[in-house]
Short mmCIF file of C-alpha atoms in Angstrom, two decimals:
data_model
loop_
_atom_site.label_atom_id
_atom_site.label_comp_id
_atom_site.label_asym_id
_atom_site.label_seq_id
_atom_site.Cartn_x
_atom_site.Cartn_y
_atom_site.Cartn_z
CA MET H 1 129.16 233.52 107.11
CA GLY H 2 130.18 235.28 110.91
CA LEU H 3 126.49 235.78 110.79
CA MET H 4 125.36 232.08 110.25
CA ALA H 5 128.16 230.62 113.09
CA GLY H 6 126.38 232.84 115.20
CA LEU H 7 122.93 231.52 114.23
CA LEU H 8 124.02 227.86 114.71
CA SER H 9 125.77 228.86 118.03
CA GLY H 10 122.68 230.26 118.98
CA CYS H 11 120.60 227.04 118.16
CA SER H 12 122.89 225.09 119.55
CA ALA H 13 122.64 226.80 123.24
CA ILE H 14 118.38 226.34 122.40
CA ASP H 15 118.97 222.66 122.10
CA ALA H 16 121.29 221.98 124.81
CA LEU H 17 118.46 223.37 127.17
CA GLN H 18 115.98 221.01 125.98
CA PRO H 19 115.49 217.22 126.99
CA PRO H 20 117.02 214.35 124.50
CA ALA H 21 114.16 212.75 122.55
CA VAL H 22 114.15 209.01 121.36
CA VAL H 23 112.27 208.74 117.80
CA ASP H 24 111.43 205.64 117.47
CA ILE H 25 110.66 204.69 113.40
CA VAL H 26 109.91 201.56 111.92
CA ARG H 27 110.38 200.52 108.72
CA THR H 28 109.26 198.16 106.63
CA ILE H 29 111.25 195.79 104.30
CA ASP H 30 109.92 193.56 101.31
CA ASN H 31 107.92 190.38 101.82
CA LYS H 32 110.37 188.67 104.26
CA ALA H 33 109.66 186.34 107.17
CA ASN H 34 112.60 187.11 109.07
CA ILE H 35 114.34 190.43 109.60
CA THR H 36 118.39 189.81 109.23
CA THR H 37 121.70 191.61 110.14
CA GLN H 38 121.89 192.15 106.14
CA ASP H 39 119.43 193.70 106.26
CA TYR H 40 120.19 196.05 108.80
CA ASP H 41 123.71 196.58 107.16
CA GLN H 42 122.08 197.76 103.58
CA LEU H 43 120.06 200.27 105.61
CA GLU H 44 123.01 201.09 107.67
CA ASP H 45 124.89 203.66 105.65
CA ILE H 46 122.28 206.04 104.10
CA SER H 47 120.46 205.99 107.40
CA ALA H 48 123.58 206.78 109.34
CA LEU H 49 124.19 209.42 106.87
CA VAL H 50 120.35 210.33 107.10
CA PHE H 51 120.69 210.67 111.36
CA GLN H 52 123.92 212.24 111.51
CA GLN H 53 122.93 215.06 109.47
CA ILE H 54 119.44 215.61 111.19
CA ARG H 55 121.21 215.49 114.59
CA ASP H 56 123.97 218.09 113.55
CA ILE H 57 120.84 220.32 113.59
CA ASP H 58 119.02 219.14 116.36
CA PRO H 59 121.61 217.19 118.99
CA GLN H 60 118.68 216.52 120.51
CA ILE H 61 117.30 214.08 118.18
CA HIS H 62 117.76 210.24 119.41
CA PRO H 63 116.56 208.26 116.29
CA GLN H 64 115.98 204.40 116.69
CA LEU H 65 115.58 202.41 113.29
CA GLN H 66 113.60 199.10 113.61
CA LEU H 67 113.05 196.65 110.54
CA SER H 68 109.54 195.13 110.13
CA SER H 69 108.37 192.49 107.46
CA ARG H 70 105.55 193.27 105.73
CA THR H 71 104.08 189.62 106.89
CA ARG H 72 102.44 190.72 109.95
CA PHE H 73 103.21 194.53 109.84
CA ILE H 74 100.01 195.99 110.25
CA ASP H 75 98.89 193.65 113.24
CA GLU H 76 102.76 194.34 114.67
CA ILE H 77 101.75 198.33 114.67
CA ARG H 78 98.12 197.68 115.89
CA GLU H 79 99.51 195.25 118.75
CA ARG H 80 102.13 198.28 119.55
CA THR H 81 100.05 201.12 119.25
CA GLU H 82 97.12 199.77 121.74
CA SER H 83 99.70 198.87 124.28
CA GLY H 84 101.06 202.63 124.44
CA PHE H 85 104.61 201.65 122.71
CA GLY H 86 103.72 202.48 118.96
CA PRO H 87 106.19 204.07 117.09
CA ASP H 88 106.84 207.96 116.58
CA LEU H 89 107.85 207.56 112.63
CA ILE H 90 106.75 204.73 110.07
CA ILE H 91 108.68 204.67 106.22
CA THR H 92 106.59 202.16 104.44
CA ASP H 93 104.84 202.25 100.86
CA SER H 94 101.63 204.42 100.02
CA GLU H 95 99.27 201.71 100.13
CA THR H 96 100.40 200.26 103.43
CA ALA H 97 100.30 204.01 104.97
CA LEU H 98 96.69 204.08 103.63
CA THR H 99 95.77 200.95 105.21
CA LEU H 100 97.22 202.09 108.27
CA TYR H 101 95.21 205.41 108.36
CA ARG H 102 92.08 203.29 107.63
CA SER H 103 92.81 201.52 110.76
CA ARG H 104 93.45 204.16 113.10
CA LEU H 105 96.91 203.49 113.55
CA ILE H 106 98.32 207.13 112.05
CA ASP H 107 97.81 210.77 112.19
CA PRO H 108 97.22 212.43 109.29
CA ILE H 109 99.78 215.42 108.36
CA GLN H 110 99.32 218.78 108.19
CA LEU H 111 101.38 220.34 104.90
CA SER H 112 101.28 224.11 103.63
CA GLU H 113 100.88 225.03 100.47
CA GLN H 114 104.22 226.24 99.97
CA ASP H 115 105.13 222.49 101.30
CA ARG H 116 103.11 221.39 98.41
CA GLN H 117 104.57 223.13 95.72
CA ASP H 118 107.67 221.00 95.02
CA THR H 119 105.76 218.11 95.47
CA PRO H 120 103.86 216.48 91.97
CA GLN H 121 100.24 216.93 93.03
CA SER H 122 99.93 213.09 91.64
CA LEU H 123 102.37 211.86 94.46
CA LEU H 124 100.13 213.77 97.19
CA ASP H 125 97.27 211.91 96.08
CA LEU H 126 98.61 208.02 96.48
CA VAL H 127 98.84 209.38 100.00
CA THR H 128 95.25 211.03 100.30
CA ALA H 129 92.67 209.44 102.04
CA LYS H 130 88.99 209.42 100.88
CA ASP H 131 88.12 211.83 103.62
CA GLY H 132 90.89 214.14 101.94
CA ALA H 133 93.23 213.21 105.01
CA LEU H 134 96.77 213.15 103.68
CA VAL H 135 98.03 210.53 105.57
CA ALA H 136 101.47 210.54 105.12
CA ARG H 137 104.51 212.77 102.99
CA PRO H 138 106.07 210.86 100.00
CA VAL H 139 110.02 211.40 100.59
CA ASN H 140 111.14 208.89 97.93
CA GLN H 141 110.25 206.95 94.57
CA PHE H 142 111.68 203.49 93.40
CA VAL H 143 111.65 203.54 89.75
CA GLN H 144 110.25 199.98 88.82
CA LEU H 145 112.89 198.29 86.04
CA ALA H 146 113.96 195.09 84.37
CA CYS H 147 116.78 193.45 86.06
CA PHE H 148 118.67 190.75 84.06
CA ASN H 149 121.72 188.43 84.12
CA LYS H 150 123.93 189.45 81.16
CA GLU H 151 125.42 185.85 80.85
CA ARG H 152 122.30 184.53 80.08
CA LEU H 153 120.93 187.54 78.14
CA PRO H 154 122.98 189.55 77.02
CA THR H 155 120.80 191.96 75.37
CA ALA H 156 117.39 192.68 77.21
CA PRO H 157 113.72 193.21 74.97
CA ARG H 158 112.92 196.79 74.40
CA SER H 159 109.67 195.61 73.82
CA LEU H 160 106.58 193.03 74.51
CA GLU H 161 106.80 191.81 70.74
CA GLU H 162 110.66 190.88 71.68
CA LEU H 163 110.08 189.41 74.75
CA LYS H 164 108.02 187.09 73.74
CA GLN H 165 110.05 186.27 70.62
CA SER H 166 113.61 186.11 73.24
CA SER H 167 110.91 183.56 75.43
CA SER H 168 112.11 180.46 73.97
CA ASP H 169 116.19 181.34 74.55
CA ALA H 170 115.48 182.85 78.20
CA THR H 171 113.50 182.69 80.82
CA PHE H 172 111.69 185.87 82.26
CA GLY H 173 109.62 186.21 85.18
CA MET H 174 107.17 188.46 86.43
CA ALA H 175 104.79 189.08 89.59
CA VAL H 176 100.89 188.51 89.99
CA GLN H 177 100.58 191.22 92.43
CA LEU H 178 98.77 194.35 90.74
CA LYS H 179 101.34 196.52 92.04
CA ASP H 180 104.02 194.76 90.07
CA LEU H 181 102.00 194.49 86.77
CA PHE H 182 100.37 197.58 86.32
CA TRP H 183 103.23 198.94 83.98
CA SER H 184 101.70 196.20 81.76
CA ALA H 185 98.18 197.75 81.91
CA GLU H 186 100.07 201.43 81.08
CA ALA H 187 101.82 199.49 78.23
CA PHE H 188 98.48 198.76 76.68
CA ASP H 189 97.22 202.28 77.53
CA ALA H 190 94.59 200.89 79.45
CA SER H 191 94.53 203.91 82.00
CA PRO H 192 91.73 205.70 80.47
CA ALA H 193 89.45 203.20 80.04
CA LEU H 194 89.96 201.96 83.71
CA LYS H 195 89.73 206.26 84.32
CA ALA H 196 86.45 206.12 82.62
CA ALA H 197 84.72 203.31 84.29
CA MET H 198 85.64 204.78 87.49
CA ASP H 199 83.41 208.39 86.23
CA SER H 200 80.83 207.22 83.71
CA PRO H 201 77.84 204.69 84.45
CA SER H 202 78.54 202.80 80.71
CA THR H 203 81.81 201.67 78.69
CA VAL H 204 82.78 202.14 75.34
CA GLN H 205 83.56 199.59 73.03
CA ALA H 206 87.00 201.06 72.17
CA HIS H 207 87.82 200.88 76.33
CA ARG H 208 86.34 197.74 76.77
CA GLU H 209 89.02 196.46 73.82
CA LYS H 210 91.88 198.01 75.54
CA VAL H 211 91.40 196.45 79.12
CA THR H 212 90.68 193.08 76.67
CA ALA H 213 94.06 193.42 74.96
CA TRP H 214 95.98 194.02 78.28
CA LEU H 215 94.51 190.54 79.91
CA ARG H 216 95.12 188.87 76.34
CA TRP H 217 98.67 189.34 76.52
CA LEU H 218 99.03 188.32 80.30
CA VAL H 219 97.07 184.61 79.34
CA ASP H 220 99.25 184.55 76.57
CA SER H 221 102.52 184.82 78.31
CA SER H 222 101.40 182.61 81.09
CA TYR H 223 101.05 180.10 78.09
CA GLN H 224 104.80 180.66 76.92
CA GLN H 225 107.21 177.74 77.94
CA ASN H 226 109.60 180.27 79.69
CA ILE H 227 107.62 182.87 81.17
CA ARG H 228 106.59 182.40 84.65
CA PHE H 229 104.61 184.32 86.66
CA LEU H 230 105.62 184.26 90.45
CA ASN H 231 103.89 185.17 93.71
CA ASN H 232 105.70 188.34 94.55
CA GLN H 233 109.31 189.86 94.15
CA GLY H 234 111.10 188.13 96.45
CA ASN H 235 110.89 185.05 94.19
CA LEU H 236 111.65 186.68 91.64
CA ARG H 237 115.06 187.99 92.98
CA ASP H 238 115.83 184.37 94.51
CA GLY H 239 115.05 183.39 91.12
CA LEU H 240 117.47 185.72 89.42
CA ILE H 241 120.31 184.95 92.00
CA ARG H 242 119.68 181.16 91.31
CA GLY H 243 119.93 181.28 87.81
CA GLU H 244 116.52 179.93 87.58
CA LEU H 245 115.36 183.04 85.94
CA ASP H 246 117.55 185.24 83.19
CA TRP H 247 115.09 188.23 83.18
CA ILE H 248 112.73 189.93 85.85
CA THR H 249 111.00 193.10 86.99
CA CYS H 250 112.28 194.72 89.55
CA TRP H 251 112.18 197.90 91.83
CA SER H 252 114.93 200.16 91.98
CA ASN H 253 115.26 199.52 96.14
CA ASN H 254 116.66 196.17 94.91
CA LEU H 255 119.39 197.00 93.18
CA ARG H 256 121.74 197.25 95.67
CA GLY H 257 121.06 193.15 96.79
CA LEU H 258 121.15 191.96 93.70
CA LYS H 259 124.55 193.60 92.46
CA GLN H 260 125.89 192.07 95.65
CA LYS H 261 124.79 188.71 94.56
CA LEU H 262 125.30 188.51 90.78
CA GLY H 263 127.97 191.46 90.69
CA ASP H 264 128.75 191.97 86.92
CA ARG H 265 126.35 189.75 85.61
CA LEU H 266 123.47 191.93 86.60
CA GLY H 267 122.19 194.09 83.88
CA VAL H 268 119.30 196.52 84.57
CA THR H 269 117.04 197.89 81.83
CA ALA H 270 113.92 200.02 81.36
CA LEU H 271 110.51 197.87 81.08
CA PRO H 272 109.40 196.63 77.62
CA LYS H 273 107.30 199.13 76.07
CA GLY H 274 103.87 197.99 74.61
CA PRO H 275 101.48 199.64 71.92
CA ASN H 276 101.18 202.72 74.02
CA GLN H 277 104.69 204.13 72.78
CA ASN H 278 104.30 207.28 75.10
CA ARG H 279 104.39 204.89 78.32
CA THR H 280 105.99 206.50 81.43
CA ALA H 281 108.07 205.08 84.45
CA THR H 282 106.31 203.04 87.04
CA THR H 283 107.61 204.14 90.71
CA ARG H 284 106.43 203.30 93.93
CA LEU H 285 106.22 205.73 96.64
CA GLU H 286 108.02 205.45 100.10
CA VAL H 287 106.21 207.74 102.80
CA TRP H 288 106.72 208.65 106.10
CA ALA H 289 103.97 208.47 108.33
CA LEU H 290 103.50 209.82 111.92
CA GLY H 291 102.61 207.30 114.32
CA ARG H 292 99.88 208.17 117.25
CA ASN H 293 101.75 207.31 120.83
CA SER H 294 104.26 210.23 120.27
CA SER H 295 104.78 212.84 123.40
CA PRO H 296 104.25 216.27 122.11
CA LEU H 297 108.07 216.41 122.18
CA GLN H 298 108.92 213.16 120.10
CA ARG H 299 105.87 214.44 117.78
CA ARG H 300 107.92 217.87 117.32
CA LYS H 301 111.15 215.82 116.60
CA ALA H 302 109.37 213.85 114.27
CA LEU H 303 108.37 216.21 112.39
CA LEU H 304 111.22 218.42 112.38
CA MET H 305 113.34 214.89 110.76
CA LEU H 306 110.13 214.74 108.03
CA ASP H 307 110.81 218.62 106.82
CA PHE H 308 114.64 217.70 106.99
CA VAL H 309 114.79 215.01 104.25
CA THR H 310 112.13 216.51 102.29
CA LYS H 311 114.59 219.61 101.67
CA PRO H 312 115.20 219.62 97.91
CA TRP H 313 119.03 219.76 98.80
CA ALA H 314 118.53 216.47 101.10
CA GLN H 315 116.65 214.67 98.65
CA LYS H 316 119.63 215.62 95.95
CA THR H 317 122.21 214.48 98.37
CA TYR H 318 120.43 210.93 99.66
CA SER H 319 119.15 210.13 96.38
CA LEU H 320 122.90 210.33 95.07
CA ALA H 321 124.30 208.28 97.60
CA THR H 322 121.93 205.37 97.61
CA ASN H 323 121.69 205.75 93.89
CA ASN H 324 118.48 203.60 93.77
CA ALA H 325 115.73 206.49 94.57
CA MET H 326 114.05 209.20 92.39
CA PRO H 327 113.38 212.24 94.92
CA VAL H 328 109.85 213.95 95.02
CA SER H 329 111.02 217.46 95.00
CA GLN H 330 110.71 218.42 91.29
CA LYS H 331 113.58 220.92 92.04
CA ALA H 332 116.37 217.43 93.03
CA ALA H 333 114.72 214.87 90.69
CA THR H 334 116.13 217.33 87.73
CA VAL H 335 119.16 217.02 89.23
CA VAL H 336 119.82 213.41 89.89
CA ALA H 337 117.77 212.02 86.93
CA SER H 338 120.41 210.87 84.63
CA LYS H 339 122.34 209.61 87.69
CA ILE H 340 119.35 207.20 89.33
CA PRO H 341 118.52 203.52 86.90
CA GLY H 342 115.10 204.84 84.81
CA GLY H 343 115.59 208.29 86.19
CA ASN H 344 115.25 210.22 82.77
CA GLU H 345 112.37 207.76 81.93
CA ALA H 346 110.64 209.05 85.57
CA LEU H 347 111.43 212.61 85.09
CA ARG H 348 108.48 212.79 82.63
CA ASN H 349 106.11 211.79 85.73
CA TYR H 350 106.65 215.42 86.92
CA ILE H 351 105.91 216.90 83.62
CA SER H 352 102.17 217.44 83.18
CA ALA H 353 102.35 218.60 79.59
CA GLU H 354 103.74 215.03 78.56
CA ARG H 355 101.63 212.65 81.14
CA PRO H 356 97.88 214.68 81.68
CA LEU H 357 97.43 214.76 85.52
CA SER H 358 94.27 213.28 84.86
CA LYS H 359 96.06 209.94 83.94
CA MET H 360 98.34 210.57 86.66
CA ARG H 361 95.87 210.33 89.08
CA VAL H 362 94.63 206.85 87.65
CA LYS H 363 96.93 204.55 89.66
CA ALA H 364 96.24 206.82 92.88
CA ARG H 365 92.42 206.41 92.85
CA ILE H 366 93.10 202.70 92.59
CA PHE H 367 95.86 201.57 94.70
CA ARG H 368 94.27 204.04 97.62
CA ASP H 369 90.60 202.01 97.40
CA PRO H 370 90.81 198.31 99.05
CA VAL H 371 87.60 197.65 97.25
CA ARG H 372 88.99 198.88 93.28
CA TYR H 373 92.30 197.26 93.89
CA ASP H 374 90.79 193.93 94.81
CA THR H 375 88.40 194.47 92.12
CA ILE H 376 91.38 194.39 89.43
CA SER H 377 93.86 192.08 91.04
CA ASP H 378 91.04 189.28 91.60
CA ALA H 379 90.08 189.48 87.76
CA LEU H 380 93.48 189.05 87.02
CA LEU H 381 94.07 186.14 88.57
CA ASP H 382 90.96 184.84 87.32
CA THR H 383 92.27 185.70 84.19
CA ILE H 384 96.33 184.27 84.06
CA TYR H 385 94.96 181.39 86.02
CA ASP H 386 92.54 180.60 83.29
CA ILE H 387 89.76 180.82 85.11
CA GLN H 388 87.70 182.76 83.06
CA THR H 389 88.72 184.76 79.64
CA PRO H 390 90.03 187.90 78.93
CA GLU H 391 86.79 189.24 78.08
CA GLN H 392 84.98 187.93 80.95
CA GLY H 393 87.85 189.40 83.35
CA ALA H 394 87.46 192.88 80.96
CA GLU H 395 83.69 193.32 81.98
CA GLN H 396 84.99 192.46 85.38
CA ILE H 397 87.02 195.00 85.70
CA LEU H 398 85.26 197.90 84.53
CA GLN H 399 81.94 196.61 86.10
CA GLY H 400 83.31 196.52 89.37
CA LEU H 401 85.10 199.93 88.86
CA ARG H 402 81.60 201.40 87.48
CA GLU H 403 79.82 199.99 90.74
CA LYS H 404 81.97 201.43 92.99
CA ARG H 405 81.64 204.71 91.33
#
């Protein structure tokens, strides 16, 4: 203990000789045109905890957090970077980080083999560009769940068949964006068909039938009087709060805001299962990326912060503090899974024996490639809105993925 105190004292003395460094951090939030004080208040507790513990290690770090809507986020970062005042750290999702990298607005991250060992390769794949660069570092995973009003829907459906039967008594909502609907593709075990299309010049009938069954379910759902497809998650949450929807797909990082509005009426459960009974949890990755305008001192401090928040003990501490995110650290995930909504199901994503690594990478290969992502997104919209049949939509998806090989 005396040795540790001496080391800390020595570090403090060294830090005191270093100049202070303001680390400018920008964090995206979901689909909002205007950032409010309430948005900052919701993040203040955990941000203050993280920043204070970082400053306990290095008092010369002065983090400054700014929130930004995803509406014009890429353009805002481009304008700031081109003017020389870009952020030092960007906290966002994996798809946005890849877009920033393709736009040359962030620098890649060098990660040692030792630092990679505690993070599942499938998560690193989600932030690995086509040129092999790691464009950001995974920090958290948000689990996709079902949120419902317990007063209007006492028991949430556990299967897609139950959802269809319940739609005569309650109103269900889903977002039409691929990132919010990919869980349903896995529910119909369509992932192997998508992988085969990316890897093979031809399509077997069984794969075509899997994708067609998925799209047919989406079309049938759109015909149901009380199943609604809305543009985004924000619209779903507003509908649930206003009582216009009784059940929605949601993400674990939105639970706090929904709980504040709905109180004890809020119910949370796993998404319903489909024909694929072994479907694992769908998660969305939160990552930290390095801006391009940092001074050498700011870059060192930013990397120190990044290393700090990915330590297993830090991952465990912040996950339990927020109660809404799974750690990317495998060591921490096994400790906190039972405390996080959807955590036990998400934990299976870490176990390659239960979910083969090749299958885990299907989503990464689609989501990190804008052409593949748009190919499936366009087919989904055309099929859901009855512009084409499920059979035509399936062929559009599979052919588009084959052509992109």
